[in-house]
Amino acid sequence: MKKATAAAIIASSLTSLAAEIPAPVPAESDIAEFMVSNMWVLIGGILVFIMHLGFATVESGLCRAKNCTNILFKNTMTPAIGFLTYAAAGFSLMYPGNSWIADGVFGFNGFGMGIPFTDSVSEAYSYNGKFTYWTDFFFQGMFAATAATIVSGAVAERIKLSAYLIFTVVYVTLVYPVLGSWGWGGGWLSAKMNFHDFAGSTFVHSVGGWAALAGVIMLGPRIGKFVNGKAMAIMGHNIPFAALGVFMLWLGWFGFNAGSALSANPNLISYVCCTTMFGACAGLSGAMLCGMILLRKSDFSMTLNGCLAGLVAITAGADCISPLMAAATGFIGGAAVVPAVLLFDRIKLDDPVGALSVHLVNGIWGTLAVGLFSFNESYTLIGQLTGILSVAAVSFPSALLIFYIIKRTAGLRVSKEEELRGLDIDEHGAEAYHGFQIFTNQ
């Protein structure tokens, strides 16, 4: 469970008392356990990083070829922005230690990195006995950009590149870490409501999902998406890309969830890997069956999103839900994708990749599932619902305000001519497929 490990250590390490008292020399067995846990959390962070390739291929595959370079560009820049801004301020906002300005609501531990490098194993061990400060920062930094990546797919094919990048910088620097501090940094949700979000159904996926909803509303639909009040299908250009991306995300999710154990506890990480797998497999099954019932066909893109929906849904409770209930959580999440997509189309919210149905709907559902199915009775439905509503009350208006300011200043959406021609040409001067637009504008 992500707790305020960074906060406590940063605060204690910066006190003069800590400098005066020599660190205890750990036993060899403790060092061995420390090394294994440190390596596992690092591997988890590396797996989370590779998920950005999955997002890039899913989004580009489900969108049109004329916008492929643009989507790949955004997904390449997102982890860079996320990691740099997390180093500058996000880590200290998310783990403020004793530096709470508003008790449990907002805290800040200073700009930049809090602990200097040391090559002493004993000093590194004294950080928290499970992993080094730098491993902690690396793993958490990999999470920071994921919320913004969710936004990328929902606003694809019509947002200005500059607008997206500005939004990402502001949202990942300020909104994501502050909300994360409420639960993972020892803030009021975990301390007072016993809110539980093991790996981010709320603090990553819903935070990104609410921002995606704000972006979709502010931008409006793509040209040609709604004709005479009816939603028109705009097909993706490369379904194999989308399938490859889903499998890449599925692989990375084992680091996303099991890495969030923040140790190499063999029982916990193996259990979390299994519940994660149950969620994904059941999500696929739920989306497939629901698609056959509602659409009268086996829609592959819906089924792919069902896999991701099951993964999002199980993320909050992967450590505290039984395998059977993990499968039930994933199945319901996958099944919910199909009617959610149809609902968003009905209310004229244009989401090219289904990000709202996957991340927002199932971020909410997965968080509620902890209150319904957890074998830990201290995680209540009231506590989980409080977390959902409080995060929504901040993330959605914040994203709406950021998009509105960008719209009124730098501009949010490309021109009609640029959108019809494709963002690859006007935003980047380069096509994903050489000579493609000579023959077609699709």
Short mmCIF file of C-alpha atoms in Angstrom, two decimals, residues 51-393:
data_model
loop_
_atom_site.label_atom_id
_atom_site.label_comp_id
_atom_site.label_asym_id
_atom_site.label_seq_id
_atom_site.Cartn_x
_atom_site.Cartn_y
_atom_site.Cartn_z
CA MET A 51 3.19 1.41 -20.26
CA HIS A 52 3.67 4.74 -22.03
CA LEU A 53 4.54 2.79 -25.19
CA GLY A 54 1.28 0.91 -24.68
CA PHE A 55 -0.70 4.13 -24.39
CA ALA A 56 1.02 5.51 -27.49
CA THR A 57 0.20 2.51 -29.67
CA VAL A 58 -3.37 2.09 -28.36
CA GLU A 59 -4.21 5.75 -28.97
CA SER A 60 -2.54 6.01 -32.37
CA GLY A 61 -4.06 2.73 -33.51
CA LEU A 62 -7.59 3.76 -32.55
CA CYS A 63 -7.25 7.15 -34.28
CA ARG A 64 -6.75 8.08 -37.93
CA ALA A 65 -3.46 7.82 -39.79
CA LYS A 66 -3.34 11.55 -40.49
CA ASN A 67 -2.96 12.20 -36.74
CA CYS A 68 -0.60 9.34 -35.87
CA THR A 69 2.61 11.38 -35.52
CA ASN A 70 0.83 13.92 -33.34
CA ILE A 71 -0.44 11.25 -30.95
CA LEU A 72 2.95 9.56 -30.74
CA PHE A 73 4.60 12.93 -30.11
CA LYS A 74 2.26 13.74 -27.21
CA ASN A 75 2.79 10.34 -25.63
CA THR A 76 6.55 10.68 -25.96
CA MET A 77 6.60 14.09 -24.27
CA THR A 78 4.20 13.15 -21.46
CA PRO A 79 6.57 10.96 -19.38
CA ALA A 80 9.33 13.54 -19.80
CA ILE A 81 7.09 16.32 -18.50
CA GLY A 82 5.75 14.13 -15.70
CA PHE A 83 9.17 13.05 -14.41
CA LEU A 84 10.76 16.52 -14.56
CA THR A 85 7.86 18.31 -12.88
CA TYR A 86 7.67 15.58 -10.25
CA ALA A 87 11.32 16.22 -9.44
CA ALA A 88 10.82 19.98 -9.33
CA ALA A 89 7.81 20.06 -7.01
CA GLY A 90 5.44 17.08 -7.37
CA PHE A 91 7.28 14.69 -5.03
CA SER A 92 7.33 17.24 -2.22
CA LEU A 93 3.68 18.10 -2.80
CA MET A 94 2.66 14.45 -2.71
CA TYR A 95 4.80 13.56 0.31
CA PRO A 96 5.03 16.74 2.40
CA GLY A 97 6.06 14.98 5.61
CA ASN A 98 5.48 17.33 8.53
CA SER A 99 5.18 20.33 6.21
CA TRP A 100 1.38 20.44 6.05
CA ILE A 101 0.15 23.99 5.45
CA ALA A 102 -3.49 22.91 5.71
CA ASP A 103 -3.71 19.83 7.91
CA GLY A 104 -4.07 16.75 5.74
CA VAL A 105 -5.22 18.79 2.74
CA PHE A 106 -2.19 20.63 1.38
CA GLY A 107 1.48 20.43 2.19
CA PHE A 108 4.80 21.24 0.55
CA ASN A 109 8.27 20.11 1.51
CA GLY A 110 10.27 22.42 -0.76
CA PHE A 111 11.42 22.51 -4.37
CA GLY A 112 13.77 19.93 -5.82
CA MET A 113 15.09 16.70 -4.35
CA GLY A 114 15.20 16.33 -0.58
CA ILE A 115 18.05 13.87 0.05
CA PRO A 116 21.54 13.94 -1.51
CA PHE A 117 23.08 10.88 -3.13
CA THR A 118 24.96 8.44 -0.93
CA ASP A 119 26.80 5.27 -1.90
CA SER A 120 26.63 3.92 1.65
CA VAL A 121 24.39 0.87 1.90
CA SER A 122 23.81 1.51 5.59
CA GLU A 123 22.67 5.09 4.96
CA ALA A 124 20.44 3.99 2.08
CA TYR A 125 18.97 1.26 4.27
CA SER A 126 18.21 3.77 7.02
CA TYR A 127 15.84 5.58 4.64
CA ASN A 128 13.11 3.03 5.35
CA GLY A 129 14.70 -0.40 5.24
CA LYS A 130 12.87 -1.45 2.05
CA PHE A 131 14.28 0.67 -0.77
CA THR A 132 16.40 3.76 -1.34
CA TYR A 133 15.15 7.32 -1.60
CA TRP A 134 15.98 7.31 -5.29
CA THR A 135 14.05 4.10 -5.93
CA ASP A 136 11.07 5.64 -4.18
CA PHE A 137 11.29 8.79 -6.30
CA PHE A 138 11.79 6.81 -9.53
CA PHE A 139 8.76 4.58 -8.94
CA GLN A 140 6.47 7.41 -7.89
CA GLY A 141 7.72 9.59 -10.75
CA MET A 142 6.70 6.93 -13.26
CA PHE A 143 3.14 7.22 -11.96
CA ALA A 144 3.06 10.99 -12.24
CA ALA A 145 2.72 11.17 -16.02
CA THR A 146 0.11 8.43 -16.35
CA ALA A 147 -2.82 10.64 -15.36
CA ALA A 148 -1.97 13.10 -18.14
CA THR A 149 -1.55 10.28 -20.66
CA ILE A 150 -5.19 9.35 -20.06
CA VAL A 151 -6.16 12.86 -21.16
CA SER A 152 -4.15 12.54 -24.37
CA GLY A 153 -6.39 9.89 -25.90
CA ALA A 154 -9.68 11.58 -25.01
CA VAL A 155 -8.69 14.91 -26.63
CA ALA A 156 -6.95 13.36 -29.64
CA GLU A 157 -7.32 14.56 -33.24
CA ARG A 158 -8.35 18.15 -32.50
CA ILE A 159 -6.33 19.70 -29.65
CA LYS A 160 -3.36 21.97 -30.30
CA LEU A 161 -0.05 20.40 -29.33
CA SER A 162 0.94 23.51 -27.34
CA ALA A 163 -2.36 23.44 -25.44
CA TYR A 164 -1.91 19.81 -24.47
CA LEU A 165 1.65 20.35 -23.29
CA ILE A 166 0.71 23.40 -21.21
CA PHE A 167 -2.17 21.50 -19.63
CA THR A 168 0.07 18.54 -18.83
CA VAL A 169 2.69 20.69 -17.11
CA VAL A 170 0.15 22.46 -14.89
CA TYR A 171 -2.04 19.45 -14.08
CA VAL A 172 0.80 17.04 -13.31
CA THR A 173 2.76 19.62 -11.32
CA LEU A 174 -0.09 20.85 -9.12
CA VAL A 175 -3.31 18.82 -9.21
CA TYR A 176 -2.15 15.20 -9.36
CA PRO A 177 0.35 15.32 -6.44
CA VAL A 178 -1.90 17.32 -4.13
CA LEU A 179 -4.77 14.86 -4.58
CA GLY A 180 -2.36 11.94 -4.23
CA SER A 181 -1.12 13.35 -0.93
CA TRP A 182 -4.62 12.94 0.53
CA GLY A 183 -4.24 9.18 0.42
CA TRP A 184 -0.65 8.15 -0.30
CA GLY A 185 1.07 11.04 1.44
CA GLY A 186 -0.67 10.59 4.78
CA GLY A 187 -3.41 13.15 4.12
CA TRP A 188 -6.95 13.36 5.39
CA LEU A 189 -8.52 10.63 3.25
CA SER A 190 -6.26 7.89 4.56
CA ALA A 191 -5.87 9.31 8.07
CA LYS A 192 -9.50 10.19 8.81
CA MET A 193 -11.62 8.19 6.35
CA ASN A 194 -9.44 5.07 6.01
CA PHE A 195 -9.82 5.44 2.26
CA HIS A 196 -8.03 2.69 0.34
CA ASP A 197 -6.61 2.96 -3.16
CA PHE A 198 -3.83 0.42 -3.44
CA ALA A 199 -2.35 1.43 -6.79
CA GLY A 200 -4.43 4.23 -8.24
CA SER A 201 -7.98 3.55 -9.44
CA THR A 202 -8.80 6.96 -7.99
CA PHE A 203 -5.52 8.83 -7.58
CA VAL A 204 -4.30 8.00 -11.11
CA HIS A 205 -7.17 6.80 -13.29
CA SER A 206 -10.04 8.88 -11.95
CA VAL A 207 -7.81 11.95 -11.65
CA GLY A 208 -6.91 11.48 -15.31
CA GLY A 209 -10.48 10.55 -16.23
CA TRP A 210 -12.02 13.69 -14.73
CA ALA A 211 -9.44 15.79 -16.57
CA ALA A 212 -10.25 13.92 -19.78
CA LEU A 213 -13.95 14.68 -19.30
CA ALA A 214 -13.17 18.38 -18.86
CA GLY A 215 -11.06 18.36 -22.02
CA VAL A 216 -13.72 16.62 -24.09
CA ILE A 217 -16.35 19.13 -22.96
CA MET A 218 -14.15 22.16 -23.63
CA LEU A 219 -12.98 20.96 -27.06
CA GLY A 220 -16.24 19.66 -28.47
CA PRO A 221 -16.50 16.72 -30.91
CA ARG A 222 -14.36 16.07 -33.97
CA ILE A 223 -15.70 17.22 -37.33
CA GLY A 224 -17.97 14.51 -38.70
CA LYS A 225 -18.46 12.65 -35.43
CA PHE A 226 -22.10 13.67 -34.99
CA VAL A 227 -24.29 14.10 -38.07
CA ASN A 228 -27.94 15.07 -37.68
CA GLY A 229 -27.73 14.17 -34.02
CA LYS A 230 -26.42 10.67 -34.71
CA ALA A 231 -22.99 9.39 -33.67
CA MET A 232 -20.92 8.29 -36.65
CA ALA A 233 -18.16 5.71 -36.32
CA ILE A 234 -14.69 7.11 -37.06
CA MET A 235 -12.57 4.02 -37.43
CA GLY A 236 -9.02 3.71 -36.15
CA HIS A 237 -6.35 3.18 -38.77
CA ASN A 238 -4.35 0.33 -37.18
CA ILE A 239 -6.08 -2.25 -35.00
CA PRO A 240 -2.90 -4.36 -34.67
CA PHE A 241 -1.28 -1.26 -33.09
CA ALA A 242 -4.15 -1.07 -30.62
CA ALA A 243 -3.87 -4.77 -29.74
CA LEU A 244 -0.11 -4.47 -29.28
CA GLY A 245 -0.65 -1.49 -26.99
CA VAL A 246 -3.17 -3.32 -24.82
CA PHE A 247 -0.79 -6.25 -24.33
CA MET A 248 2.00 -3.81 -23.49
CA LEU A 249 -0.22 -2.09 -20.92
CA TRP A 250 -1.32 -5.45 -19.54
CA LEU A 251 2.33 -6.41 -19.00
CA GLY A 252 3.18 -3.06 -17.44
CA TRP A 253 0.22 -3.32 -15.07
CA PHE A 254 1.98 -6.03 -13.09
CA GLY A 255 4.55 -3.39 -12.19
CA PHE A 256 1.84 -0.80 -11.66
CA ASN A 257 -0.03 -2.97 -9.16
CA ALA A 258 2.46 -5.43 -7.70
CA GLY A 259 5.16 -2.76 -7.59
CA SER A 260 2.82 -0.75 -5.37
CA ALA A 261 3.44 -3.30 -2.62
CA LEU A 262 6.61 -1.22 -2.16
CA SER A 263 8.51 -4.29 -1.04
CA ALA A 264 9.39 -7.76 -2.27
CA ASN A 265 6.99 -9.43 0.14
CA PRO A 266 6.58 -12.70 -1.79
CA ASN A 267 3.07 -13.42 -0.58
CA LEU A 268 1.73 -9.95 -1.35
CA ILE A 269 3.28 -9.41 -4.78
CA SER A 270 2.31 -12.87 -6.04
CA TYR A 271 -1.24 -12.36 -4.75
CA VAL A 272 -1.50 -8.94 -6.40
CA CYS A 273 -0.21 -10.34 -9.70
CA CYS A 274 -2.96 -12.98 -9.59
CA THR A 275 -5.80 -10.58 -8.75
CA THR A 276 -4.54 -8.25 -11.48
CA MET A 277 -4.65 -11.12 -13.96
CA PHE A 278 -8.14 -12.13 -12.85
CA GLY A 279 -9.35 -8.55 -13.33
CA ALA A 280 -7.93 -8.29 -16.85
CA CYS A 281 -9.20 -11.68 -18.03
CA ALA A 282 -12.66 -11.14 -16.62
CA GLY A 283 -12.73 -7.64 -18.11
CA LEU A 284 -12.08 -9.08 -21.55
CA SER A 285 -14.85 -11.60 -21.05
CA GLY A 286 -17.33 -9.03 -19.77
CA ALA A 287 -16.74 -6.65 -22.67
CA MET A 288 -16.97 -9.45 -25.23
CA LEU A 289 -20.26 -10.79 -23.90
CA CYS A 290 -21.81 -7.37 -23.39
CA GLY A 291 -20.77 -6.35 -26.91
CA MET A 292 -22.40 -9.45 -28.38
CA ILE A 293 -25.63 -8.66 -26.51
CA LEU A 294 -25.86 -4.91 -27.14
CA LEU A 295 -24.08 -4.59 -30.49
CA ARG A 296 -24.93 -8.00 -31.99
CA LYS A 297 -21.27 -8.51 -32.83
CA SER A 298 -17.90 -9.17 -31.24
CA ASP A 299 -16.41 -5.68 -31.39
CA PHE A 300 -12.63 -6.03 -31.01
CA SER A 301 -11.88 -2.46 -29.92
CA MET A 302 -14.57 -2.72 -27.23
CA THR A 303 -13.07 -6.01 -26.07
CA LEU A 304 -9.58 -4.51 -25.93
CA ASN A 305 -10.90 -1.67 -23.82
CA GLY A 306 -12.63 -4.25 -21.63
CA CYS A 307 -9.23 -5.66 -20.73
CA LEU A 308 -7.99 -2.21 -19.71
CA ALA A 309 -11.25 -1.57 -17.84
CA GLY A 310 -10.79 -4.74 -15.80
CA LEU A 311 -7.24 -3.68 -14.97
CA VAL A 312 -8.32 -0.19 -13.91
CA ALA A 313 -11.13 -1.64 -11.78
CA ILE A 314 -8.94 -4.07 -9.84
CA THR A 315 -6.18 -1.54 -9.24
CA ALA A 316 -7.69 -0.06 -6.08
CA GLY A 317 -8.27 -3.36 -4.32
CA ALA A 318 -5.72 -5.74 -5.79
CA ASP A 319 -4.32 -6.40 -2.31
CA CYS A 320 -7.58 -6.82 -0.40
CA ILE A 321 -10.11 -8.50 -2.71
CA SER A 322 -10.39 -12.27 -3.11
CA PRO A 323 -9.59 -13.85 -6.50
CA LEU A 324 -13.29 -14.58 -7.10
CA MET A 325 -14.28 -11.00 -6.31
CA ALA A 326 -11.35 -9.72 -8.37
CA ALA A 327 -12.82 -11.58 -11.34
CA ALA A 328 -16.28 -10.18 -10.55
CA THR A 329 -14.83 -6.66 -10.31
CA GLY A 330 -13.07 -7.03 -13.65
CA PHE A 331 -16.08 -8.61 -15.36
CA ILE A 332 -18.41 -5.81 -14.28
CA GLY A 333 -15.81 -3.24 -15.32
CA GLY A 334 -15.34 -4.77 -18.76
CA ALA A 335 -19.08 -5.12 -19.30
CA ALA A 336 -19.60 -1.50 -18.27
CA VAL A 337 -17.37 -0.24 -21.09
CA VAL A 338 -19.91 -0.99 -23.83
CA PRO A 339 -22.93 0.89 -22.41
CA ALA A 340 -20.61 3.67 -21.22
CA VAL A 341 -19.30 4.23 -24.76
CA LEU A 342 -22.87 4.24 -26.09
CA LEU A 343 -23.93 6.68 -23.36
CA PHE A 344 -21.11 9.13 -24.08
CA ASP A 345 -21.99 9.00 -27.77
CA ARG A 346 -25.65 9.64 -26.94
CA ILE A 347 -24.81 12.78 -24.94
CA LYS A 348 -22.39 13.89 -27.68
CA LEU A 349 -19.12 13.57 -25.81
CA ASP A 350 -16.52 12.57 -28.38
CA ASP A 351 -13.84 10.31 -26.90
CA PRO A 352 -11.82 8.74 -29.74
CA VAL A 353 -10.21 5.97 -27.69
CA GLY A 354 -12.77 5.27 -24.94
CA ALA A 355 -10.64 6.83 -22.17
CA LEU A 356 -13.69 8.02 -20.24
CA SER A 357 -15.30 4.58 -20.27
CA VAL A 358 -12.08 2.83 -19.26
CA HIS A 359 -10.43 5.19 -16.79
CA LEU A 360 -13.17 7.41 -15.37
CA VAL A 361 -16.06 4.93 -15.18
CA ASN A 362 -13.87 2.09 -13.96
CA GLY A 363 -11.73 4.22 -11.72
CA ILE A 364 -14.96 5.00 -9.86
CA TRP A 365 -16.22 1.42 -10.01
CA GLY A 366 -12.93 -0.09 -8.86
CA THR A 367 -12.77 2.24 -5.88
CA LEU A 368 -16.33 1.37 -4.88
CA ALA A 369 -15.54 -2.33 -5.30
CA VAL A 370 -13.10 -2.08 -2.39
CA GLY A 371 -15.95 -1.02 -0.11
CA LEU A 372 -18.16 -3.81 -1.46
CA PHE A 373 -15.79 -6.78 -1.76
CA SER A 374 -12.73 -6.16 0.43
CA PHE A 375 -11.96 -8.78 3.08
CA ASN A 376 -10.62 -5.88 5.20
CA GLU A 377 -13.73 -4.65 6.99
CA SER A 378 -12.14 -1.29 7.83
CA TYR A 379 -12.49 -0.23 4.18
CA THR A 380 -16.09 0.92 4.08
CA LEU A 381 -18.33 1.97 1.22
CA ILE A 382 -18.81 5.39 2.86
CA GLY A 383 -15.07 5.95 3.07
CA GLN A 384 -14.54 4.91 -0.56
CA LEU A 385 -17.41 7.08 -1.78
CA THR A 386 -16.03 10.05 0.14
CA GLY A 387 -12.72 9.65 -1.64
CA ILE A 388 -14.37 9.44 -5.06
CA LEU A 389 -16.49 12.54 -4.54
CA SER A 390 -13.75 14.64 -2.97
CA VAL A 391 -11.27 13.86 -5.74
CA ALA A 392 -13.93 14.60 -8.38
CA ALA A 393 -14.79 17.89 -6.66
#
